[in-house]
Coordinates of C-alpha atoms and ligand atoms in Angstrom, one line a residue:
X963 CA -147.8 -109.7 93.1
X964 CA -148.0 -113.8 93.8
X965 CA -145.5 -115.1 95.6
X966 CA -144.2 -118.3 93.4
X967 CA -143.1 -121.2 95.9
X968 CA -140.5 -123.6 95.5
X969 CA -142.4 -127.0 95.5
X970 CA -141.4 -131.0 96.1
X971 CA -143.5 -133.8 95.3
X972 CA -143.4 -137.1 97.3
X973 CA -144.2 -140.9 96.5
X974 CA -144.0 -140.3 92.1
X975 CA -146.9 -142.6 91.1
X976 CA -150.5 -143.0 89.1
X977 CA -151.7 -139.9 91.4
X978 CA -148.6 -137.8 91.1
X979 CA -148.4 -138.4 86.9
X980 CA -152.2 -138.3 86.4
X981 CA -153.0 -135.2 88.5
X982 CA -150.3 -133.6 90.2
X983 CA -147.5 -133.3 87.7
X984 CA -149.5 -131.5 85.2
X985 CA -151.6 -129.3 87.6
X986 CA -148.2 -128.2 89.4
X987 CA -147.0 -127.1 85.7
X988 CA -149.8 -124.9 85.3
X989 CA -149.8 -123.5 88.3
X990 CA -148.1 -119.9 88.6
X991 CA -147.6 -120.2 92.6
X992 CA -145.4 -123.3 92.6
X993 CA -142.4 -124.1 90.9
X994 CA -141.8 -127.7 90.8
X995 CA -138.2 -127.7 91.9
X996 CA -137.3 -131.8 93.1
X997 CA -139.2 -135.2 93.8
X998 CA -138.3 -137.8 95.9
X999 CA -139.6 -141.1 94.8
X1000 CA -137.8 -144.3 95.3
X1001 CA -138.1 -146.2 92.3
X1002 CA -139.5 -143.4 89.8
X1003 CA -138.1 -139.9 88.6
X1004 CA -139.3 -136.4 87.1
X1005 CA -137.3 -135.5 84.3
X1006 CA -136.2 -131.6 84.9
X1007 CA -135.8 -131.5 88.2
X1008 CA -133.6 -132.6 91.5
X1009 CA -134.4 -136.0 92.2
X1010 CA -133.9 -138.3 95.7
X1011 CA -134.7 -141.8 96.4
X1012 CA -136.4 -140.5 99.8
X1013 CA -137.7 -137.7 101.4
X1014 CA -134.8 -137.4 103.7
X1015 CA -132.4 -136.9 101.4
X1016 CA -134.8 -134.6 99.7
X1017 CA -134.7 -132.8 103.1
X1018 CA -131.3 -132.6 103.9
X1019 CA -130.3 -131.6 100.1
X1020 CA -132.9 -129.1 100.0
X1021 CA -132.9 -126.9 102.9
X1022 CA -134.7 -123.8 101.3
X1023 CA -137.2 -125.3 99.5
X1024 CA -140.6 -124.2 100.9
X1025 CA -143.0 -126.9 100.1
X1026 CA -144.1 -130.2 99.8
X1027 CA -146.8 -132.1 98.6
X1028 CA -146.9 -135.8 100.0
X1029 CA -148.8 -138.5 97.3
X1030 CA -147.3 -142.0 98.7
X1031 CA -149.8 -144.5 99.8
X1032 CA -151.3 -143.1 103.2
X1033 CA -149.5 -145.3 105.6
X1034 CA -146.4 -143.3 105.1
X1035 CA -148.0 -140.2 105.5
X1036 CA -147.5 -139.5 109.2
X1037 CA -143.4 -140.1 109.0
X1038 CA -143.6 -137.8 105.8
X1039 CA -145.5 -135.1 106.8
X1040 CA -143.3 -135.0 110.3
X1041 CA -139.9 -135.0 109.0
X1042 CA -140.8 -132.1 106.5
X1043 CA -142.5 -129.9 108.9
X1044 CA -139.9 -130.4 111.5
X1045 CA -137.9 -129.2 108.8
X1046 CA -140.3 -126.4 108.0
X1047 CA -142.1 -126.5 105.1
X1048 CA -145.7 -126.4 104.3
X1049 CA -146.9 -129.4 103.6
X1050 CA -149.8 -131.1 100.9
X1051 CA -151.4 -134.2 101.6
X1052 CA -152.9 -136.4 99.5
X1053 CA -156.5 -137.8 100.6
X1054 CA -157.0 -139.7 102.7
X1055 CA -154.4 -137.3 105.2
X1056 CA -153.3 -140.5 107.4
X1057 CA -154.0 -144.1 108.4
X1058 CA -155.4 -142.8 111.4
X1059 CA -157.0 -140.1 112.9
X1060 CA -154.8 -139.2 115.9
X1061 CA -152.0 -139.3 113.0
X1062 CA -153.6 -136.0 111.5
X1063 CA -154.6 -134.1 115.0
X1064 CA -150.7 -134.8 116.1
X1065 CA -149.3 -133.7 112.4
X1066 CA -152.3 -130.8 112.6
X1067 CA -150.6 -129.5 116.1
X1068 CA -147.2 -130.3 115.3
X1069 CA -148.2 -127.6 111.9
X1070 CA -149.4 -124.9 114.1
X1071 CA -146.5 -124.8 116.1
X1072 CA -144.0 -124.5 113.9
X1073 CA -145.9 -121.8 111.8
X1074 CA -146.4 -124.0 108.5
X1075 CA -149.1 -124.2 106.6
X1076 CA -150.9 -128.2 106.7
X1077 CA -153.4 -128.5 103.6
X1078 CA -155.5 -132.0 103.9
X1079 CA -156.6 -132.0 100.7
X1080 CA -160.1 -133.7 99.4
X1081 CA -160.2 -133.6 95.3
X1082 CA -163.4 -134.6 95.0
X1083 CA -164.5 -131.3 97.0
X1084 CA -163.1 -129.8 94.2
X1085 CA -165.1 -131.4 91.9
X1086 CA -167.3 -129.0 89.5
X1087 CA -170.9 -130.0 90.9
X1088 CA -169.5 -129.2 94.8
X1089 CA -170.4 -125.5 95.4
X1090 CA -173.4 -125.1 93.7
X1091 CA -174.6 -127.9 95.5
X1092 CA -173.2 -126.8 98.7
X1093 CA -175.1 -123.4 97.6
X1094 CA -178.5 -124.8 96.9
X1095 CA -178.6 -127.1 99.8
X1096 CA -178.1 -123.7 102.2
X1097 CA -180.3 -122.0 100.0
X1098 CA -184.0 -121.5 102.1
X1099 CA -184.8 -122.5 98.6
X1100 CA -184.3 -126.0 99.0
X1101 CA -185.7 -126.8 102.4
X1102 CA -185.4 -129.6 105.0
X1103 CA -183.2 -132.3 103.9
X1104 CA -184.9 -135.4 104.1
X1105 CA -182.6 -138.3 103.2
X1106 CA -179.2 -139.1 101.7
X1107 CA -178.5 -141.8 99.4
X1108 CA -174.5 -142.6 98.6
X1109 CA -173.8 -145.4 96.0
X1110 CA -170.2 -145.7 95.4
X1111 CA -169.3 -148.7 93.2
X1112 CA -166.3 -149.5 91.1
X1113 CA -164.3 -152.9 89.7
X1114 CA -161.3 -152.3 92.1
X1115 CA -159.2 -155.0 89.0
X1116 CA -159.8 -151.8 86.6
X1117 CA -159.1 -148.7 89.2
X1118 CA -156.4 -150.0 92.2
X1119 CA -154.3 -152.4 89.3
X1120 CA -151.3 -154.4 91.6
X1121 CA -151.9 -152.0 94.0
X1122 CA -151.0 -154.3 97.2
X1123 CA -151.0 -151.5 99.8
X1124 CA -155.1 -151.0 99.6
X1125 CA -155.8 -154.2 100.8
X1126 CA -152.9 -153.2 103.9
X1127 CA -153.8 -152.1 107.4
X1128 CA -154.1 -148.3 107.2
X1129 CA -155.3 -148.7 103.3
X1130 CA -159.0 -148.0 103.6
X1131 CA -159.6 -151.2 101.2
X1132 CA -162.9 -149.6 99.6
X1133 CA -163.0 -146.8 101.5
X1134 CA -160.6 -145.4 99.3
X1135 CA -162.6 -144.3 97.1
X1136 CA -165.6 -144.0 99.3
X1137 CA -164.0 -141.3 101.5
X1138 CA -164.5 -139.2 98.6
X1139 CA -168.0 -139.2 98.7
X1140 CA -167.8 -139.0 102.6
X1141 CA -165.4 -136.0 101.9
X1142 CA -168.3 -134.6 99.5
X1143 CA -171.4 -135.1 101.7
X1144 CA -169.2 -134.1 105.3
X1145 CA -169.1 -130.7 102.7
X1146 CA -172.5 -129.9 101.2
X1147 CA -174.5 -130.9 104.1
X1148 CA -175.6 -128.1 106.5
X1149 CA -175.6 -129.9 109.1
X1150 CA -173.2 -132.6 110.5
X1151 CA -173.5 -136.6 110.2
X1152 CA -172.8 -139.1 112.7
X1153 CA -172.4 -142.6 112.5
X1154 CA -174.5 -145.8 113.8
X1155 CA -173.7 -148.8 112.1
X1156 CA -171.8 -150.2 109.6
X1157 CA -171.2 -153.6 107.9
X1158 CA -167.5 -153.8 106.4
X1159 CA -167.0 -157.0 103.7
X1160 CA -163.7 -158.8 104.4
X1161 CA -161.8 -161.1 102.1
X1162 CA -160.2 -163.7 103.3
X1163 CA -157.0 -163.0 102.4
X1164 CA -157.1 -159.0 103.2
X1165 CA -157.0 -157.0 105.7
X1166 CA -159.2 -153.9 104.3
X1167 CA -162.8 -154.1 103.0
X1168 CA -163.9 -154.8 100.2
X1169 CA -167.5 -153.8 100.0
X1170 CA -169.5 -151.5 102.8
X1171 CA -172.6 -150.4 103.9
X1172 CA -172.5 -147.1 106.3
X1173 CA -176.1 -146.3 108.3
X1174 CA -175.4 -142.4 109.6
X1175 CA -178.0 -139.9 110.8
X1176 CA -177.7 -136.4 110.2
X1177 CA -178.1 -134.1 112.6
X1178 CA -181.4 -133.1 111.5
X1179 CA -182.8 -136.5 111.4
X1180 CA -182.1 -137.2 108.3
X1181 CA -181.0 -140.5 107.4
X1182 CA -177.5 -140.9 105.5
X1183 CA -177.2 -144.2 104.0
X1184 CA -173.6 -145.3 102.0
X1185 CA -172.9 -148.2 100.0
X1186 CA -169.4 -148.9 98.9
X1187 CA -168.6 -151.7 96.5
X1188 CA -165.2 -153.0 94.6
X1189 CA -167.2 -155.7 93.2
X1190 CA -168.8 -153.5 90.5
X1191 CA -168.5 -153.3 86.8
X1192 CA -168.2 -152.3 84.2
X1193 CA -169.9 -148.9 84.2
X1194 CA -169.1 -147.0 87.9
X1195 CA -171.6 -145.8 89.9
X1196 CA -170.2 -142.7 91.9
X1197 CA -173.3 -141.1 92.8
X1198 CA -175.1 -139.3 95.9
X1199 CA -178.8 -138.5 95.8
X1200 CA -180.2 -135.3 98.5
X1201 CA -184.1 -135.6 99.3
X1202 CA -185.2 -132.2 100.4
X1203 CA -188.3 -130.6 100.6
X1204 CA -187.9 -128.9 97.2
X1205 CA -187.3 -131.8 95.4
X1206 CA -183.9 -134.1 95.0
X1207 CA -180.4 -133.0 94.4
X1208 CA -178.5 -135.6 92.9
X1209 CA -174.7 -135.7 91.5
X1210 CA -173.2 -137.9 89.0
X1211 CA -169.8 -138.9 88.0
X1212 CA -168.2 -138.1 91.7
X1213 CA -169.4 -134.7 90.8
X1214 CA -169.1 -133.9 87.6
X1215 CA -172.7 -133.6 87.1
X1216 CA -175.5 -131.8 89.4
X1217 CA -179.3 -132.1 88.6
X1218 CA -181.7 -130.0 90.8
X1219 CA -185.5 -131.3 90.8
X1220 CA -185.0 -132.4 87.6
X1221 CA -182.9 -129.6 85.8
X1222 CA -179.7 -130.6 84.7
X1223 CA -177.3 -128.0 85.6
X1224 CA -174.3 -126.8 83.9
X1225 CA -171.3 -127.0 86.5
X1226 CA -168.4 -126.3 83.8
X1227 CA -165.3 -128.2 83.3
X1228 CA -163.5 -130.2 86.0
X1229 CA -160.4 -128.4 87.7
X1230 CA -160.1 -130.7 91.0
X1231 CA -156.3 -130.6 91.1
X1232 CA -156.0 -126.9 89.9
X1233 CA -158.1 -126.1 92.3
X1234 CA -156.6 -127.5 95.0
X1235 CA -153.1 -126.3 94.2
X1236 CA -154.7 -122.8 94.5
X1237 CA -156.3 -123.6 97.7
X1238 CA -152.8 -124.7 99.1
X1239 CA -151.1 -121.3 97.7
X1240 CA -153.8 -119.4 99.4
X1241 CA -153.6 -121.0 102.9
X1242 CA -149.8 -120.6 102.2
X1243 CA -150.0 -117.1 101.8
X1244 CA -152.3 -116.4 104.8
X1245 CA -150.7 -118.3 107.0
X1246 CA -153.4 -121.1 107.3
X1247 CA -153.8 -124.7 107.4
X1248 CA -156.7 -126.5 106.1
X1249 CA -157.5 -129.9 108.1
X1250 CA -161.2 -131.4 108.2
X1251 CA -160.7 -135.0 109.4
X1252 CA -164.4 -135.6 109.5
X1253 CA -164.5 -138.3 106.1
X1254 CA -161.4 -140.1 108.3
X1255 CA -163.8 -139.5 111.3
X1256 CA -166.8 -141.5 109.7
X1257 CA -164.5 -144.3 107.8
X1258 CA -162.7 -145.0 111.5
X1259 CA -166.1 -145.1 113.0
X1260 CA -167.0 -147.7 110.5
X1261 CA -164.2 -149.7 111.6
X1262 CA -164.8 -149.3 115.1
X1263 CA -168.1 -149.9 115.5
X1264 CA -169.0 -152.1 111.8
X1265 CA -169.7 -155.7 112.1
X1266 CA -167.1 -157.2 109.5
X1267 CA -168.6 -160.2 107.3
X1268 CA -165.3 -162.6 105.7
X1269 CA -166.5 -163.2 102.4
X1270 CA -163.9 -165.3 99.5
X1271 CA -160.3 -164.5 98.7
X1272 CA -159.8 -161.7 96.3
X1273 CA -156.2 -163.3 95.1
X1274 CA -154.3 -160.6 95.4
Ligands
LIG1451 P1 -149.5 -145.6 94.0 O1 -149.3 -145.3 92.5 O2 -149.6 -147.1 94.3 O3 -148.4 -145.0 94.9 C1 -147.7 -143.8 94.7 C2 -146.2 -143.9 94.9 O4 -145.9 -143.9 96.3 C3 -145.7 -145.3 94.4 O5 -145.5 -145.3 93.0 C4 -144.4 -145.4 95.2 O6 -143.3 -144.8 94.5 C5 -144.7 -144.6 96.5 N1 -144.8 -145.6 97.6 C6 -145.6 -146.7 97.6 N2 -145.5 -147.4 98.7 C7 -144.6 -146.7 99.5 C8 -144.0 -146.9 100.7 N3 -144.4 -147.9 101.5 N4 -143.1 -146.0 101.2 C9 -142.8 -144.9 100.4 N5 -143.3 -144.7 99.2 C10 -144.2 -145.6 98.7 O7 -150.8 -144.9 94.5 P2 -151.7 -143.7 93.9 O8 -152.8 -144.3 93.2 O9 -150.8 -142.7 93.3 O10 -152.3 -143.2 95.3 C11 -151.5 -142.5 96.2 C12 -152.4 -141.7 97.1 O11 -153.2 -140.8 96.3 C13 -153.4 -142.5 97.9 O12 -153.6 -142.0 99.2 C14 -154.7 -142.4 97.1 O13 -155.9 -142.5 97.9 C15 -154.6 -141.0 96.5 N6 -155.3 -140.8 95.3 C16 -155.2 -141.7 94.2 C17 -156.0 -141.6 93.1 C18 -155.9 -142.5 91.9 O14 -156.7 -142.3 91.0 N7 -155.0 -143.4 91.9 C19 -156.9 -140.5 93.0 C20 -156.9 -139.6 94.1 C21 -156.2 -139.8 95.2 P3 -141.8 -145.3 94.7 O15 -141.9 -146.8 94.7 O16 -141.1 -144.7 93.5 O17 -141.4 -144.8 96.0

């Protein structure tokens, strides 16, 4: 029979309420037990202003599953696996990426599982694309197309810590495509340049343009843009030798040559809180830093253009 583990959620905001909360309730192999939170609460359950307290009142509680903006992550993540429990983190898993290695090492030894999630590798369109493209069926992959555009006003409202060092500014959103192509591909991608689209008054991007090279040859090509509205474009377009493989809707929707193909209904948080139960129960962690890989490349080797003041 399933084990059922005792769960915590940390940082109670839009990701926590929209996603979290309710796939946690549905979820036989967690039982949401406390939050921590400092301004916000959970009615029904044990809640502490910080994860310390949550810690210190809750010594047999076997889980966690961080959702705070990522540059708390790392002090999060520490203090509740040096108190041993397995531990959930939200994407993207750190500011850094010698953050996630250290918390990644720091798992191992202590015998906890450490789940970096990616939702949108979740999404519906993921493994039948991940499928086809490994498929002889498809052929040589040719090129890769990633247009990732949103109005950053409609989706990040007051959030301040986005446009903070450590906040990804538009690479936010666009490590999710990053976390999607790093997925599907069969074979890896490497970046060469990058042009990251400053504001004045921020310290994060606003707009970016990744050049990458797959390790076939293929070129990878990512634009990134808060700028955008009001339809979004989250889309990634796959030039292979049997035609193009394009998703829509940050993987809702999968078209092969020119079939549209029926992926089902979207699950991405369900999905993952399975995933974590599994690597719980087999004594696993789960920790593919390669979309943090690519977005730190970007930073450290992009040519960064100042453009106006968002007015934050
Ligand atoms: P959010 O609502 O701005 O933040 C989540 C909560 O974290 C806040 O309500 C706040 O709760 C707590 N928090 C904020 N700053 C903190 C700090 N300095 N120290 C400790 N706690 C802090 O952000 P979000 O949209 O939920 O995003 C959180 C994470 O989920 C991000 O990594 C984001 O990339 C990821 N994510 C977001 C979405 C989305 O659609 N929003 C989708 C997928 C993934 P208290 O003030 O009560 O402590």
């Amino acid at each position: 029979m399933t084990r059922t583990y005792t769960l915590a959620v940390v940082g109670i905001g839009k990701i926590a309420r929209d996603q979290h909360l309710p796939a946690i309730a549905a979820q036989p192999g967690f039982e949401l037990v406390a939050c921590a939170s400092r301004n916000a609460s959970v009615e029904g359950v044990r809640n502490y202003p910080d994860i310390a307290a949550l810690l210190a009142s809750e010594p047999t509680i076997d889980a966690v599953s961080l959702c705070a903006p990522p540059q708390v992550r790392y002090e999060q993540a520490l203090a509740a696996l040096d108190a041993g429990k397995h531990v959930m983190l939200e994407k993207p898993p750190g500011a850094s990426v010698s953050e996630v290695a250290a918390l990644h090492d720091i798992a191992h030894a202590r015998g906890c599982t450490l789940f970096a999630s990616w939702h949108s590798r979740t999404a519906s369109a993921v493994v039948p694309a991940r499928a086809w493209l490994a498929s002889k069926e498809a052929g040589a992959i040719r090129a890769v197309e990633v247009r990732w555009k949103e109005d950053v006003r409609r989706w990040h409202p007051g959030q301040q810590w986005i446009w903070e060092p450590g906040g990804l500014g538009v690479f936010d959103p666009g490590i999710n495509a990053l976390s999607i192509v790093t997925h599907i591909l069969p074979h890896e991608v490497a970046l060469r340049g990058a042009t990251l689209t400053v504001p004045s008054d921020t310290a994060t991007p606003i707009a970016a343009e990744l050049d990458c090279i797959a390790t076939n040859g293929a070129p990878v090509r990512a634009v990134f843009d808060w700028r955008h509205g009001p339809v979004e474009e989250w889309d990634i377009d796959i030039e292979t030798d049997a035609g193009r493989l394009s998703m829509r809707e940050g993987g809702k929707r999968l078209s092969i040559a020119g079939k549209e193909i029926d992926v089902g209904a979207e699950r991405e948080y369900p999905a993952l809180y399975e995933r974590f139960h599994e690597l719980i129960e087999t004594k696993t962690s789960d920790v593919d830093v390669r979309p943090l890989r690519l977005v730190a490349d970007a930073f450290l080797n992009g040519r960064r253009i100042e453009t106006e003041a968002f007015g934050r």
